[in-house]
XYZ file of C-alpha atoms in Angstrom:
294
model
C -16.067 -89.002 13.366
C -17.475 -88.866 16.881
C -20.241 -86.331 17.614
C -18.948 -83.180 19.297
C -19.644 -82.896 23.011
C -22.876 -81.041 23.806
C -21.023 -78.074 25.414
C -18.851 -77.659 22.325
C -21.905 -77.752 20.023
C -23.538 -75.011 22.092
C -20.416 -72.858 21.907
C -20.225 -73.213 18.130
C -23.901 -72.322 17.753
C -23.499 -69.226 19.911
C -20.483 -68.085 17.909
C -22.375 -68.616 14.644
C -25.295 -66.496 15.892
C -22.901 -63.740 16.961
C -21.271 -63.719 13.515
C -24.669 -63.540 11.819
C -25.697 -60.627 14.007
C -22.489 -58.803 13.132
C -22.986 -59.447 9.413
C -26.529 -58.094 9.526
C -25.366 -55.007 11.405
C -22.692 -54.285 8.782
C -24.882 -55.007 5.772
C -26.066 -52.071 3.618
C -29.451 -50.861 4.863
C -32.371 -50.334 2.479
C -32.139 -46.868 0.952
C -35.638 -45.898 2.019
C -34.989 -46.653 5.689
C -31.665 -44.834 5.693
C -33.116 -41.670 4.231
C -36.079 -41.729 6.561
C -33.905 -41.956 9.651
C -31.731 -39.022 8.581
C -34.468 -36.755 7.274
C -34.815 -33.344 8.884
C -38.597 -33.685 8.745
C -38.901 -36.844 10.869
C -38.484 -37.384 14.571
C -37.651 -33.746 15.357
C -39.483 -32.274 18.346
C -37.983 -28.760 18.104
C -37.800 -28.612 21.901
C -36.759 -25.095 22.917
C -33.043 -25.106 23.694
C -32.960 -28.899 23.536
C -32.236 -29.620 19.875
C -29.754 -32.246 18.713
C -27.068 -29.633 18.042
C -23.352 -30.213 17.446
C -22.658 -29.279 21.058
C -25.367 -29.960 23.615
C -26.921 -26.745 24.878
C -25.104 -24.653 22.259
C -26.022 -23.493 18.748
C -23.065 -23.324 16.342
C -23.537 -20.769 13.557
C -21.049 -20.292 10.709
C -20.221 -17.482 8.303
C -17.319 -16.406 6.113
C -14.318 -14.319 7.149
C -14.176 -11.395 6.697
C -17.852 -10.793 7.451
C -18.926 -7.904 5.217
C -21.288 -5.011 5.887
C -24.215 -4.508 5.743
C -24.637 -8.188 6.624
C -22.341 -7.885 9.660
C -20.891 -4.894 11.478
C -17.174 -4.324 12.146
C -16.347 -7.876 10.941
C -17.730 -9.233 14.228
C -20.613 -11.686 13.681
C -21.058 -12.174 17.429
C -21.968 -8.549 18.152
C -25.559 -8.873 16.902
C -25.135 -5.918 14.550
C -25.751 -6.092 10.814
C -28.620 -7.799 8.988
C -27.403 -11.407 9.096
C -26.029 -11.227 12.629
C -29.413 -9.927 13.784
C -31.225 -12.641 11.819
C -28.965 -15.352 13.291
C -29.698 -14.274 16.850
C -33.422 -13.935 16.133
C -33.489 -17.523 14.805
C -31.438 -18.710 17.799
C -33.908 -17.069 20.198
C -36.827 -18.636 18.354
C -35.135 -22.028 18.793
C -34.638 -21.422 22.506
C -30.959 -20.363 22.586
C -29.963 -17.032 24.088
C -26.953 -15.035 22.909
C -24.592 -16.715 25.396
C -25.450 -20.133 23.917
C -24.477 -19.142 20.354
C -21.017 -20.176 19.119
C -19.688 -18.599 15.914
C -17.468 -20.436 13.457
C -15.590 -19.282 10.352
C -16.377 -21.252 7.166
C -15.450 -20.100 3.622
C -18.433 -19.236 1.405
C -18.007 -22.091 -1.099
C -17.330 -24.685 1.597
C -20.614 -23.899 3.347
C -22.694 -25.578 0.624
C -20.131 -28.050 -0.726
C -20.840 -31.789 -0.306
C -19.727 -33.331 2.970
C -20.587 -33.325 6.658
C -20.749 -29.882 8.240
C -19.152 -28.673 11.465
C -21.936 -26.149 12.146
C -25.633 -26.302 12.989
C -26.437 -23.730 10.313
C -24.536 -21.258 8.150
C -25.670 -17.711 7.321
C -23.666 -16.067 4.530
C -25.843 -14.706 1.725
C -26.213 -18.185 0.233
C -28.965 -18.266 -2.375
C -31.264 -21.266 -2.359
C -30.975 -23.321 -5.555
C -31.913 -26.792 -6.757
C -28.261 -27.548 -7.525
C -27.096 -26.640 -4.018
C -29.944 -28.631 -2.481
C -28.282 -31.774 -3.813
C -25.499 -31.293 -1.275
C -27.094 -29.418 1.645
C -30.405 -28.535 3.256
C -31.820 -25.014 3.320
C -34.254 -23.284 5.606
C -37.016 -21.257 4.028
C -35.797 -17.916 2.672
C -35.018 -15.094 5.082
C -34.335 -12.420 2.435
C -35.523 -11.784 -1.137
C -32.525 -10.858 -3.260
C -31.851 -8.848 -6.393
C -28.521 -8.652 -8.160
C -26.994 -5.333 -9.229
C -24.240 -3.957 -11.480
C -21.611 -1.479 -10.206
C -19.291 0.675 -12.310
C -17.005 3.664 -11.759
C -18.718 7.016 -12.235
C -18.068 8.534 -15.639
C -17.146 5.212 -17.254
C -18.846 3.720 -20.286
C -20.402 1.045 -18.073
C -21.866 3.688 -15.742
C -23.833 5.146 -18.651
C -25.442 1.806 -19.558
C -29.228 1.625 -19.461
C -29.687 -1.969 -20.634
C -28.024 -5.379 -20.481
C -27.040 -4.992 -24.146
C -25.034 -1.863 -23.262
C -22.913 -3.919 -20.856
C -22.513 -7.103 -22.875
C -19.273 -6.140 -24.682
C -17.514 -4.846 -21.560
C -15.150 -6.619 -19.160
C -17.261 -7.807 -16.230
C -16.467 -9.602 -12.967
C -18.033 -11.355 -9.954
C -17.202 -13.649 -7.040
C -16.908 -17.386 -7.739
C -19.747 -19.663 -6.659
C -22.297 -16.848 -6.354
C -25.610 -16.158 -8.047
C -24.013 -12.828 -8.983
C -21.716 -14.800 -11.298
C -24.698 -16.848 -12.515
C -26.527 -13.655 -13.506
C -23.402 -12.369 -15.204
C -22.924 -15.477 -17.338
C -26.546 -16.574 -17.873
C -28.440 -13.269 -18.066
C -25.889 -10.700 -19.230
C -24.053 -13.218 -21.471
C -20.934 -11.073 -22.022
C -18.893 -11.441 -25.197
C -15.669 -11.357 -23.156
C -14.681 -14.035 -20.650
C -15.758 -12.673 -17.248
C -13.232 -12.173 -14.473
C -13.911 -14.510 -11.527
C -12.663 -13.740 -8.024
C -12.334 -15.857 -4.881
C -13.501 -12.972 -2.682
C -15.691 -9.911 -3.129
C -12.771 -7.782 -1.899
C -10.799 -8.850 -4.980
C -13.679 -7.934 -7.285
C -13.951 -4.496 -5.636
C -10.205 -3.907 -6.014
C -10.372 -4.907 -9.687
C -13.177 -2.391 -10.260
C -11.334 0.329 -8.373
C -8.118 -0.308 -10.330
C -9.851 -0.376 -13.712
C -9.152 -4.067 -14.354
C -12.854 -4.611 -15.055
C -15.518 -2.233 -16.323
C -18.218 -3.425 -13.922
C -18.918 -6.036 -11.249
C -22.079 -7.829 -10.139
C -23.118 -8.202 -6.474
C -26.375 -8.431 -4.558
C -28.151 -5.077 -4.234
C -27.560 -4.355 -0.498
C -23.841 -5.084 -0.911
C -23.794 -2.805 -3.950
C -25.263 0.053 -1.909
C -22.677 -0.458 0.824
C -19.757 -0.632 -1.627
C -20.740 2.614 -3.338
C -21.424 4.388 -0.034
C -18.389 3.313 1.987
C -15.773 1.372 0.020
C -15.572 2.489 -3.609
C -17.183 5.900 -3.339
C -16.388 6.863 -6.923
C -18.564 3.964 -8.116
C -22.315 3.932 -8.772
C -25.049 1.356 -9.098
C -25.801 1.058 -12.804
C -28.961 -0.940 -12.181
C -30.502 -4.106 -10.815
C -31.840 -7.247 -12.460
C -35.380 -8.511 -12.368
C -35.720 -11.921 -10.726
C -35.795 -14.672 -13.312
C -38.760 -16.969 -14.052
C -41.047 -15.076 -11.706
C -39.500 -16.743 -8.631
C -37.628 -14.465 -6.241
C -34.064 -15.383 -5.440
C -33.799 -15.937 -1.694
C -31.035 -16.325 0.849
C -31.498 -19.366 3.096
C -29.760 -20.785 6.139
C -27.536 -23.721 5.156
C -27.678 -27.007 7.068
C -26.117 -30.441 6.719
C -27.900 -32.663 4.199
C -30.658 -34.497 6.051
C -30.113 -32.503 9.235
C -32.601 -33.176 12.025
C -32.628 -29.404 12.589
C -33.829 -28.399 9.104
C -37.566 -28.402 9.853
C -37.036 -26.653 13.212
C -34.901 -23.897 11.671
C -37.390 -23.489 8.822
C -40.235 -23.176 11.337
C -38.221 -20.514 13.174
C -37.628 -18.474 9.995
C -41.294 -18.793 9.011
C -42.392 -17.583 12.465
C -40.064 -14.565 12.218
C -41.489 -13.699 8.812
C -45.063 -14.073 10.039
C -44.643 -11.890 13.134
C -42.842 -9.144 11.203
C -39.384 -9.635 12.748
C -37.660 -10.242 9.391
C -39.173 -7.068 7.933
C -38.162 -5.096 11.020
C -34.544 -6.307 10.848
C -34.408 -5.632 7.101
C -35.667 -2.086 7.599
C -33.076 -1.471 10.322
C -30.002 -2.787 8.504
C -30.831 -2.694 4.788
C -32.821 0.523 4.550
C -30.418 1.890 1.916
C -31.226 -0.980 -0.446
C -34.032 0.913 -2.125
C -35.089 1.100 -5.738
C -32.429 1.182 -8.437
C -32.965 1.249 -12.239
C -33.982 -2.136 -13.628
C -31.754 -3.468 -16.386
C -33.476 -5.324 -19.205
């Protein structure tokens, strides 16, 4: 066979190099390099108003719908009223985004921390930080220390309970995917199968209609329910935090988000300068001491 002409040999060599380059580009990258490039703690400058957000120049914040009090006011997250709305705007300001640059998005509670890419920059929706949830999403540092509480209708057997043992044989309920349900199943350990609801509204209706003896929610929500929604109910008591570590709500971000360290820094700065305490006092002042259930 005659040698190929020089021009043809050059063309074949160039094509081969192009194919090799393509193959290398498509090959799986070493795990260490991939994680380093996507980590929220690397390469982030936290430039005020210039973060790598979903929409340039905008900060997209998500929460559930409806948005309950006292966390939000009048079911309008964008109005800046209510504890979490105020926190969201305080964090946005710390990051360099004014109110006009904040875009709100509706995301169901469970979807916020489910595996998969997120459509928001961060979510604020009373999501407790946990090791299990951290497998799927990133969290900021905590912006609120939480306690769980038990509600029952006044005059009921559950309302007279003074200990966890007094409640154990009763029909209890909580919202799915919440630490309220975790406390119900892991701390209270009821003898009856607990009722599990997709929304807090359903749990409140079940309590009001006598379908359950008591429900578990976080303490500020419990105060609001008894004051404004189910006024013939009372707070039976609250739980001590388990294992000496306070349960905390955190802002939820995409796993490996470049914004995680910046948002955490913002929350930490707001805690340090007293802004978090000031907002808590303004919107959650009713969440005072309640009997501790043991």
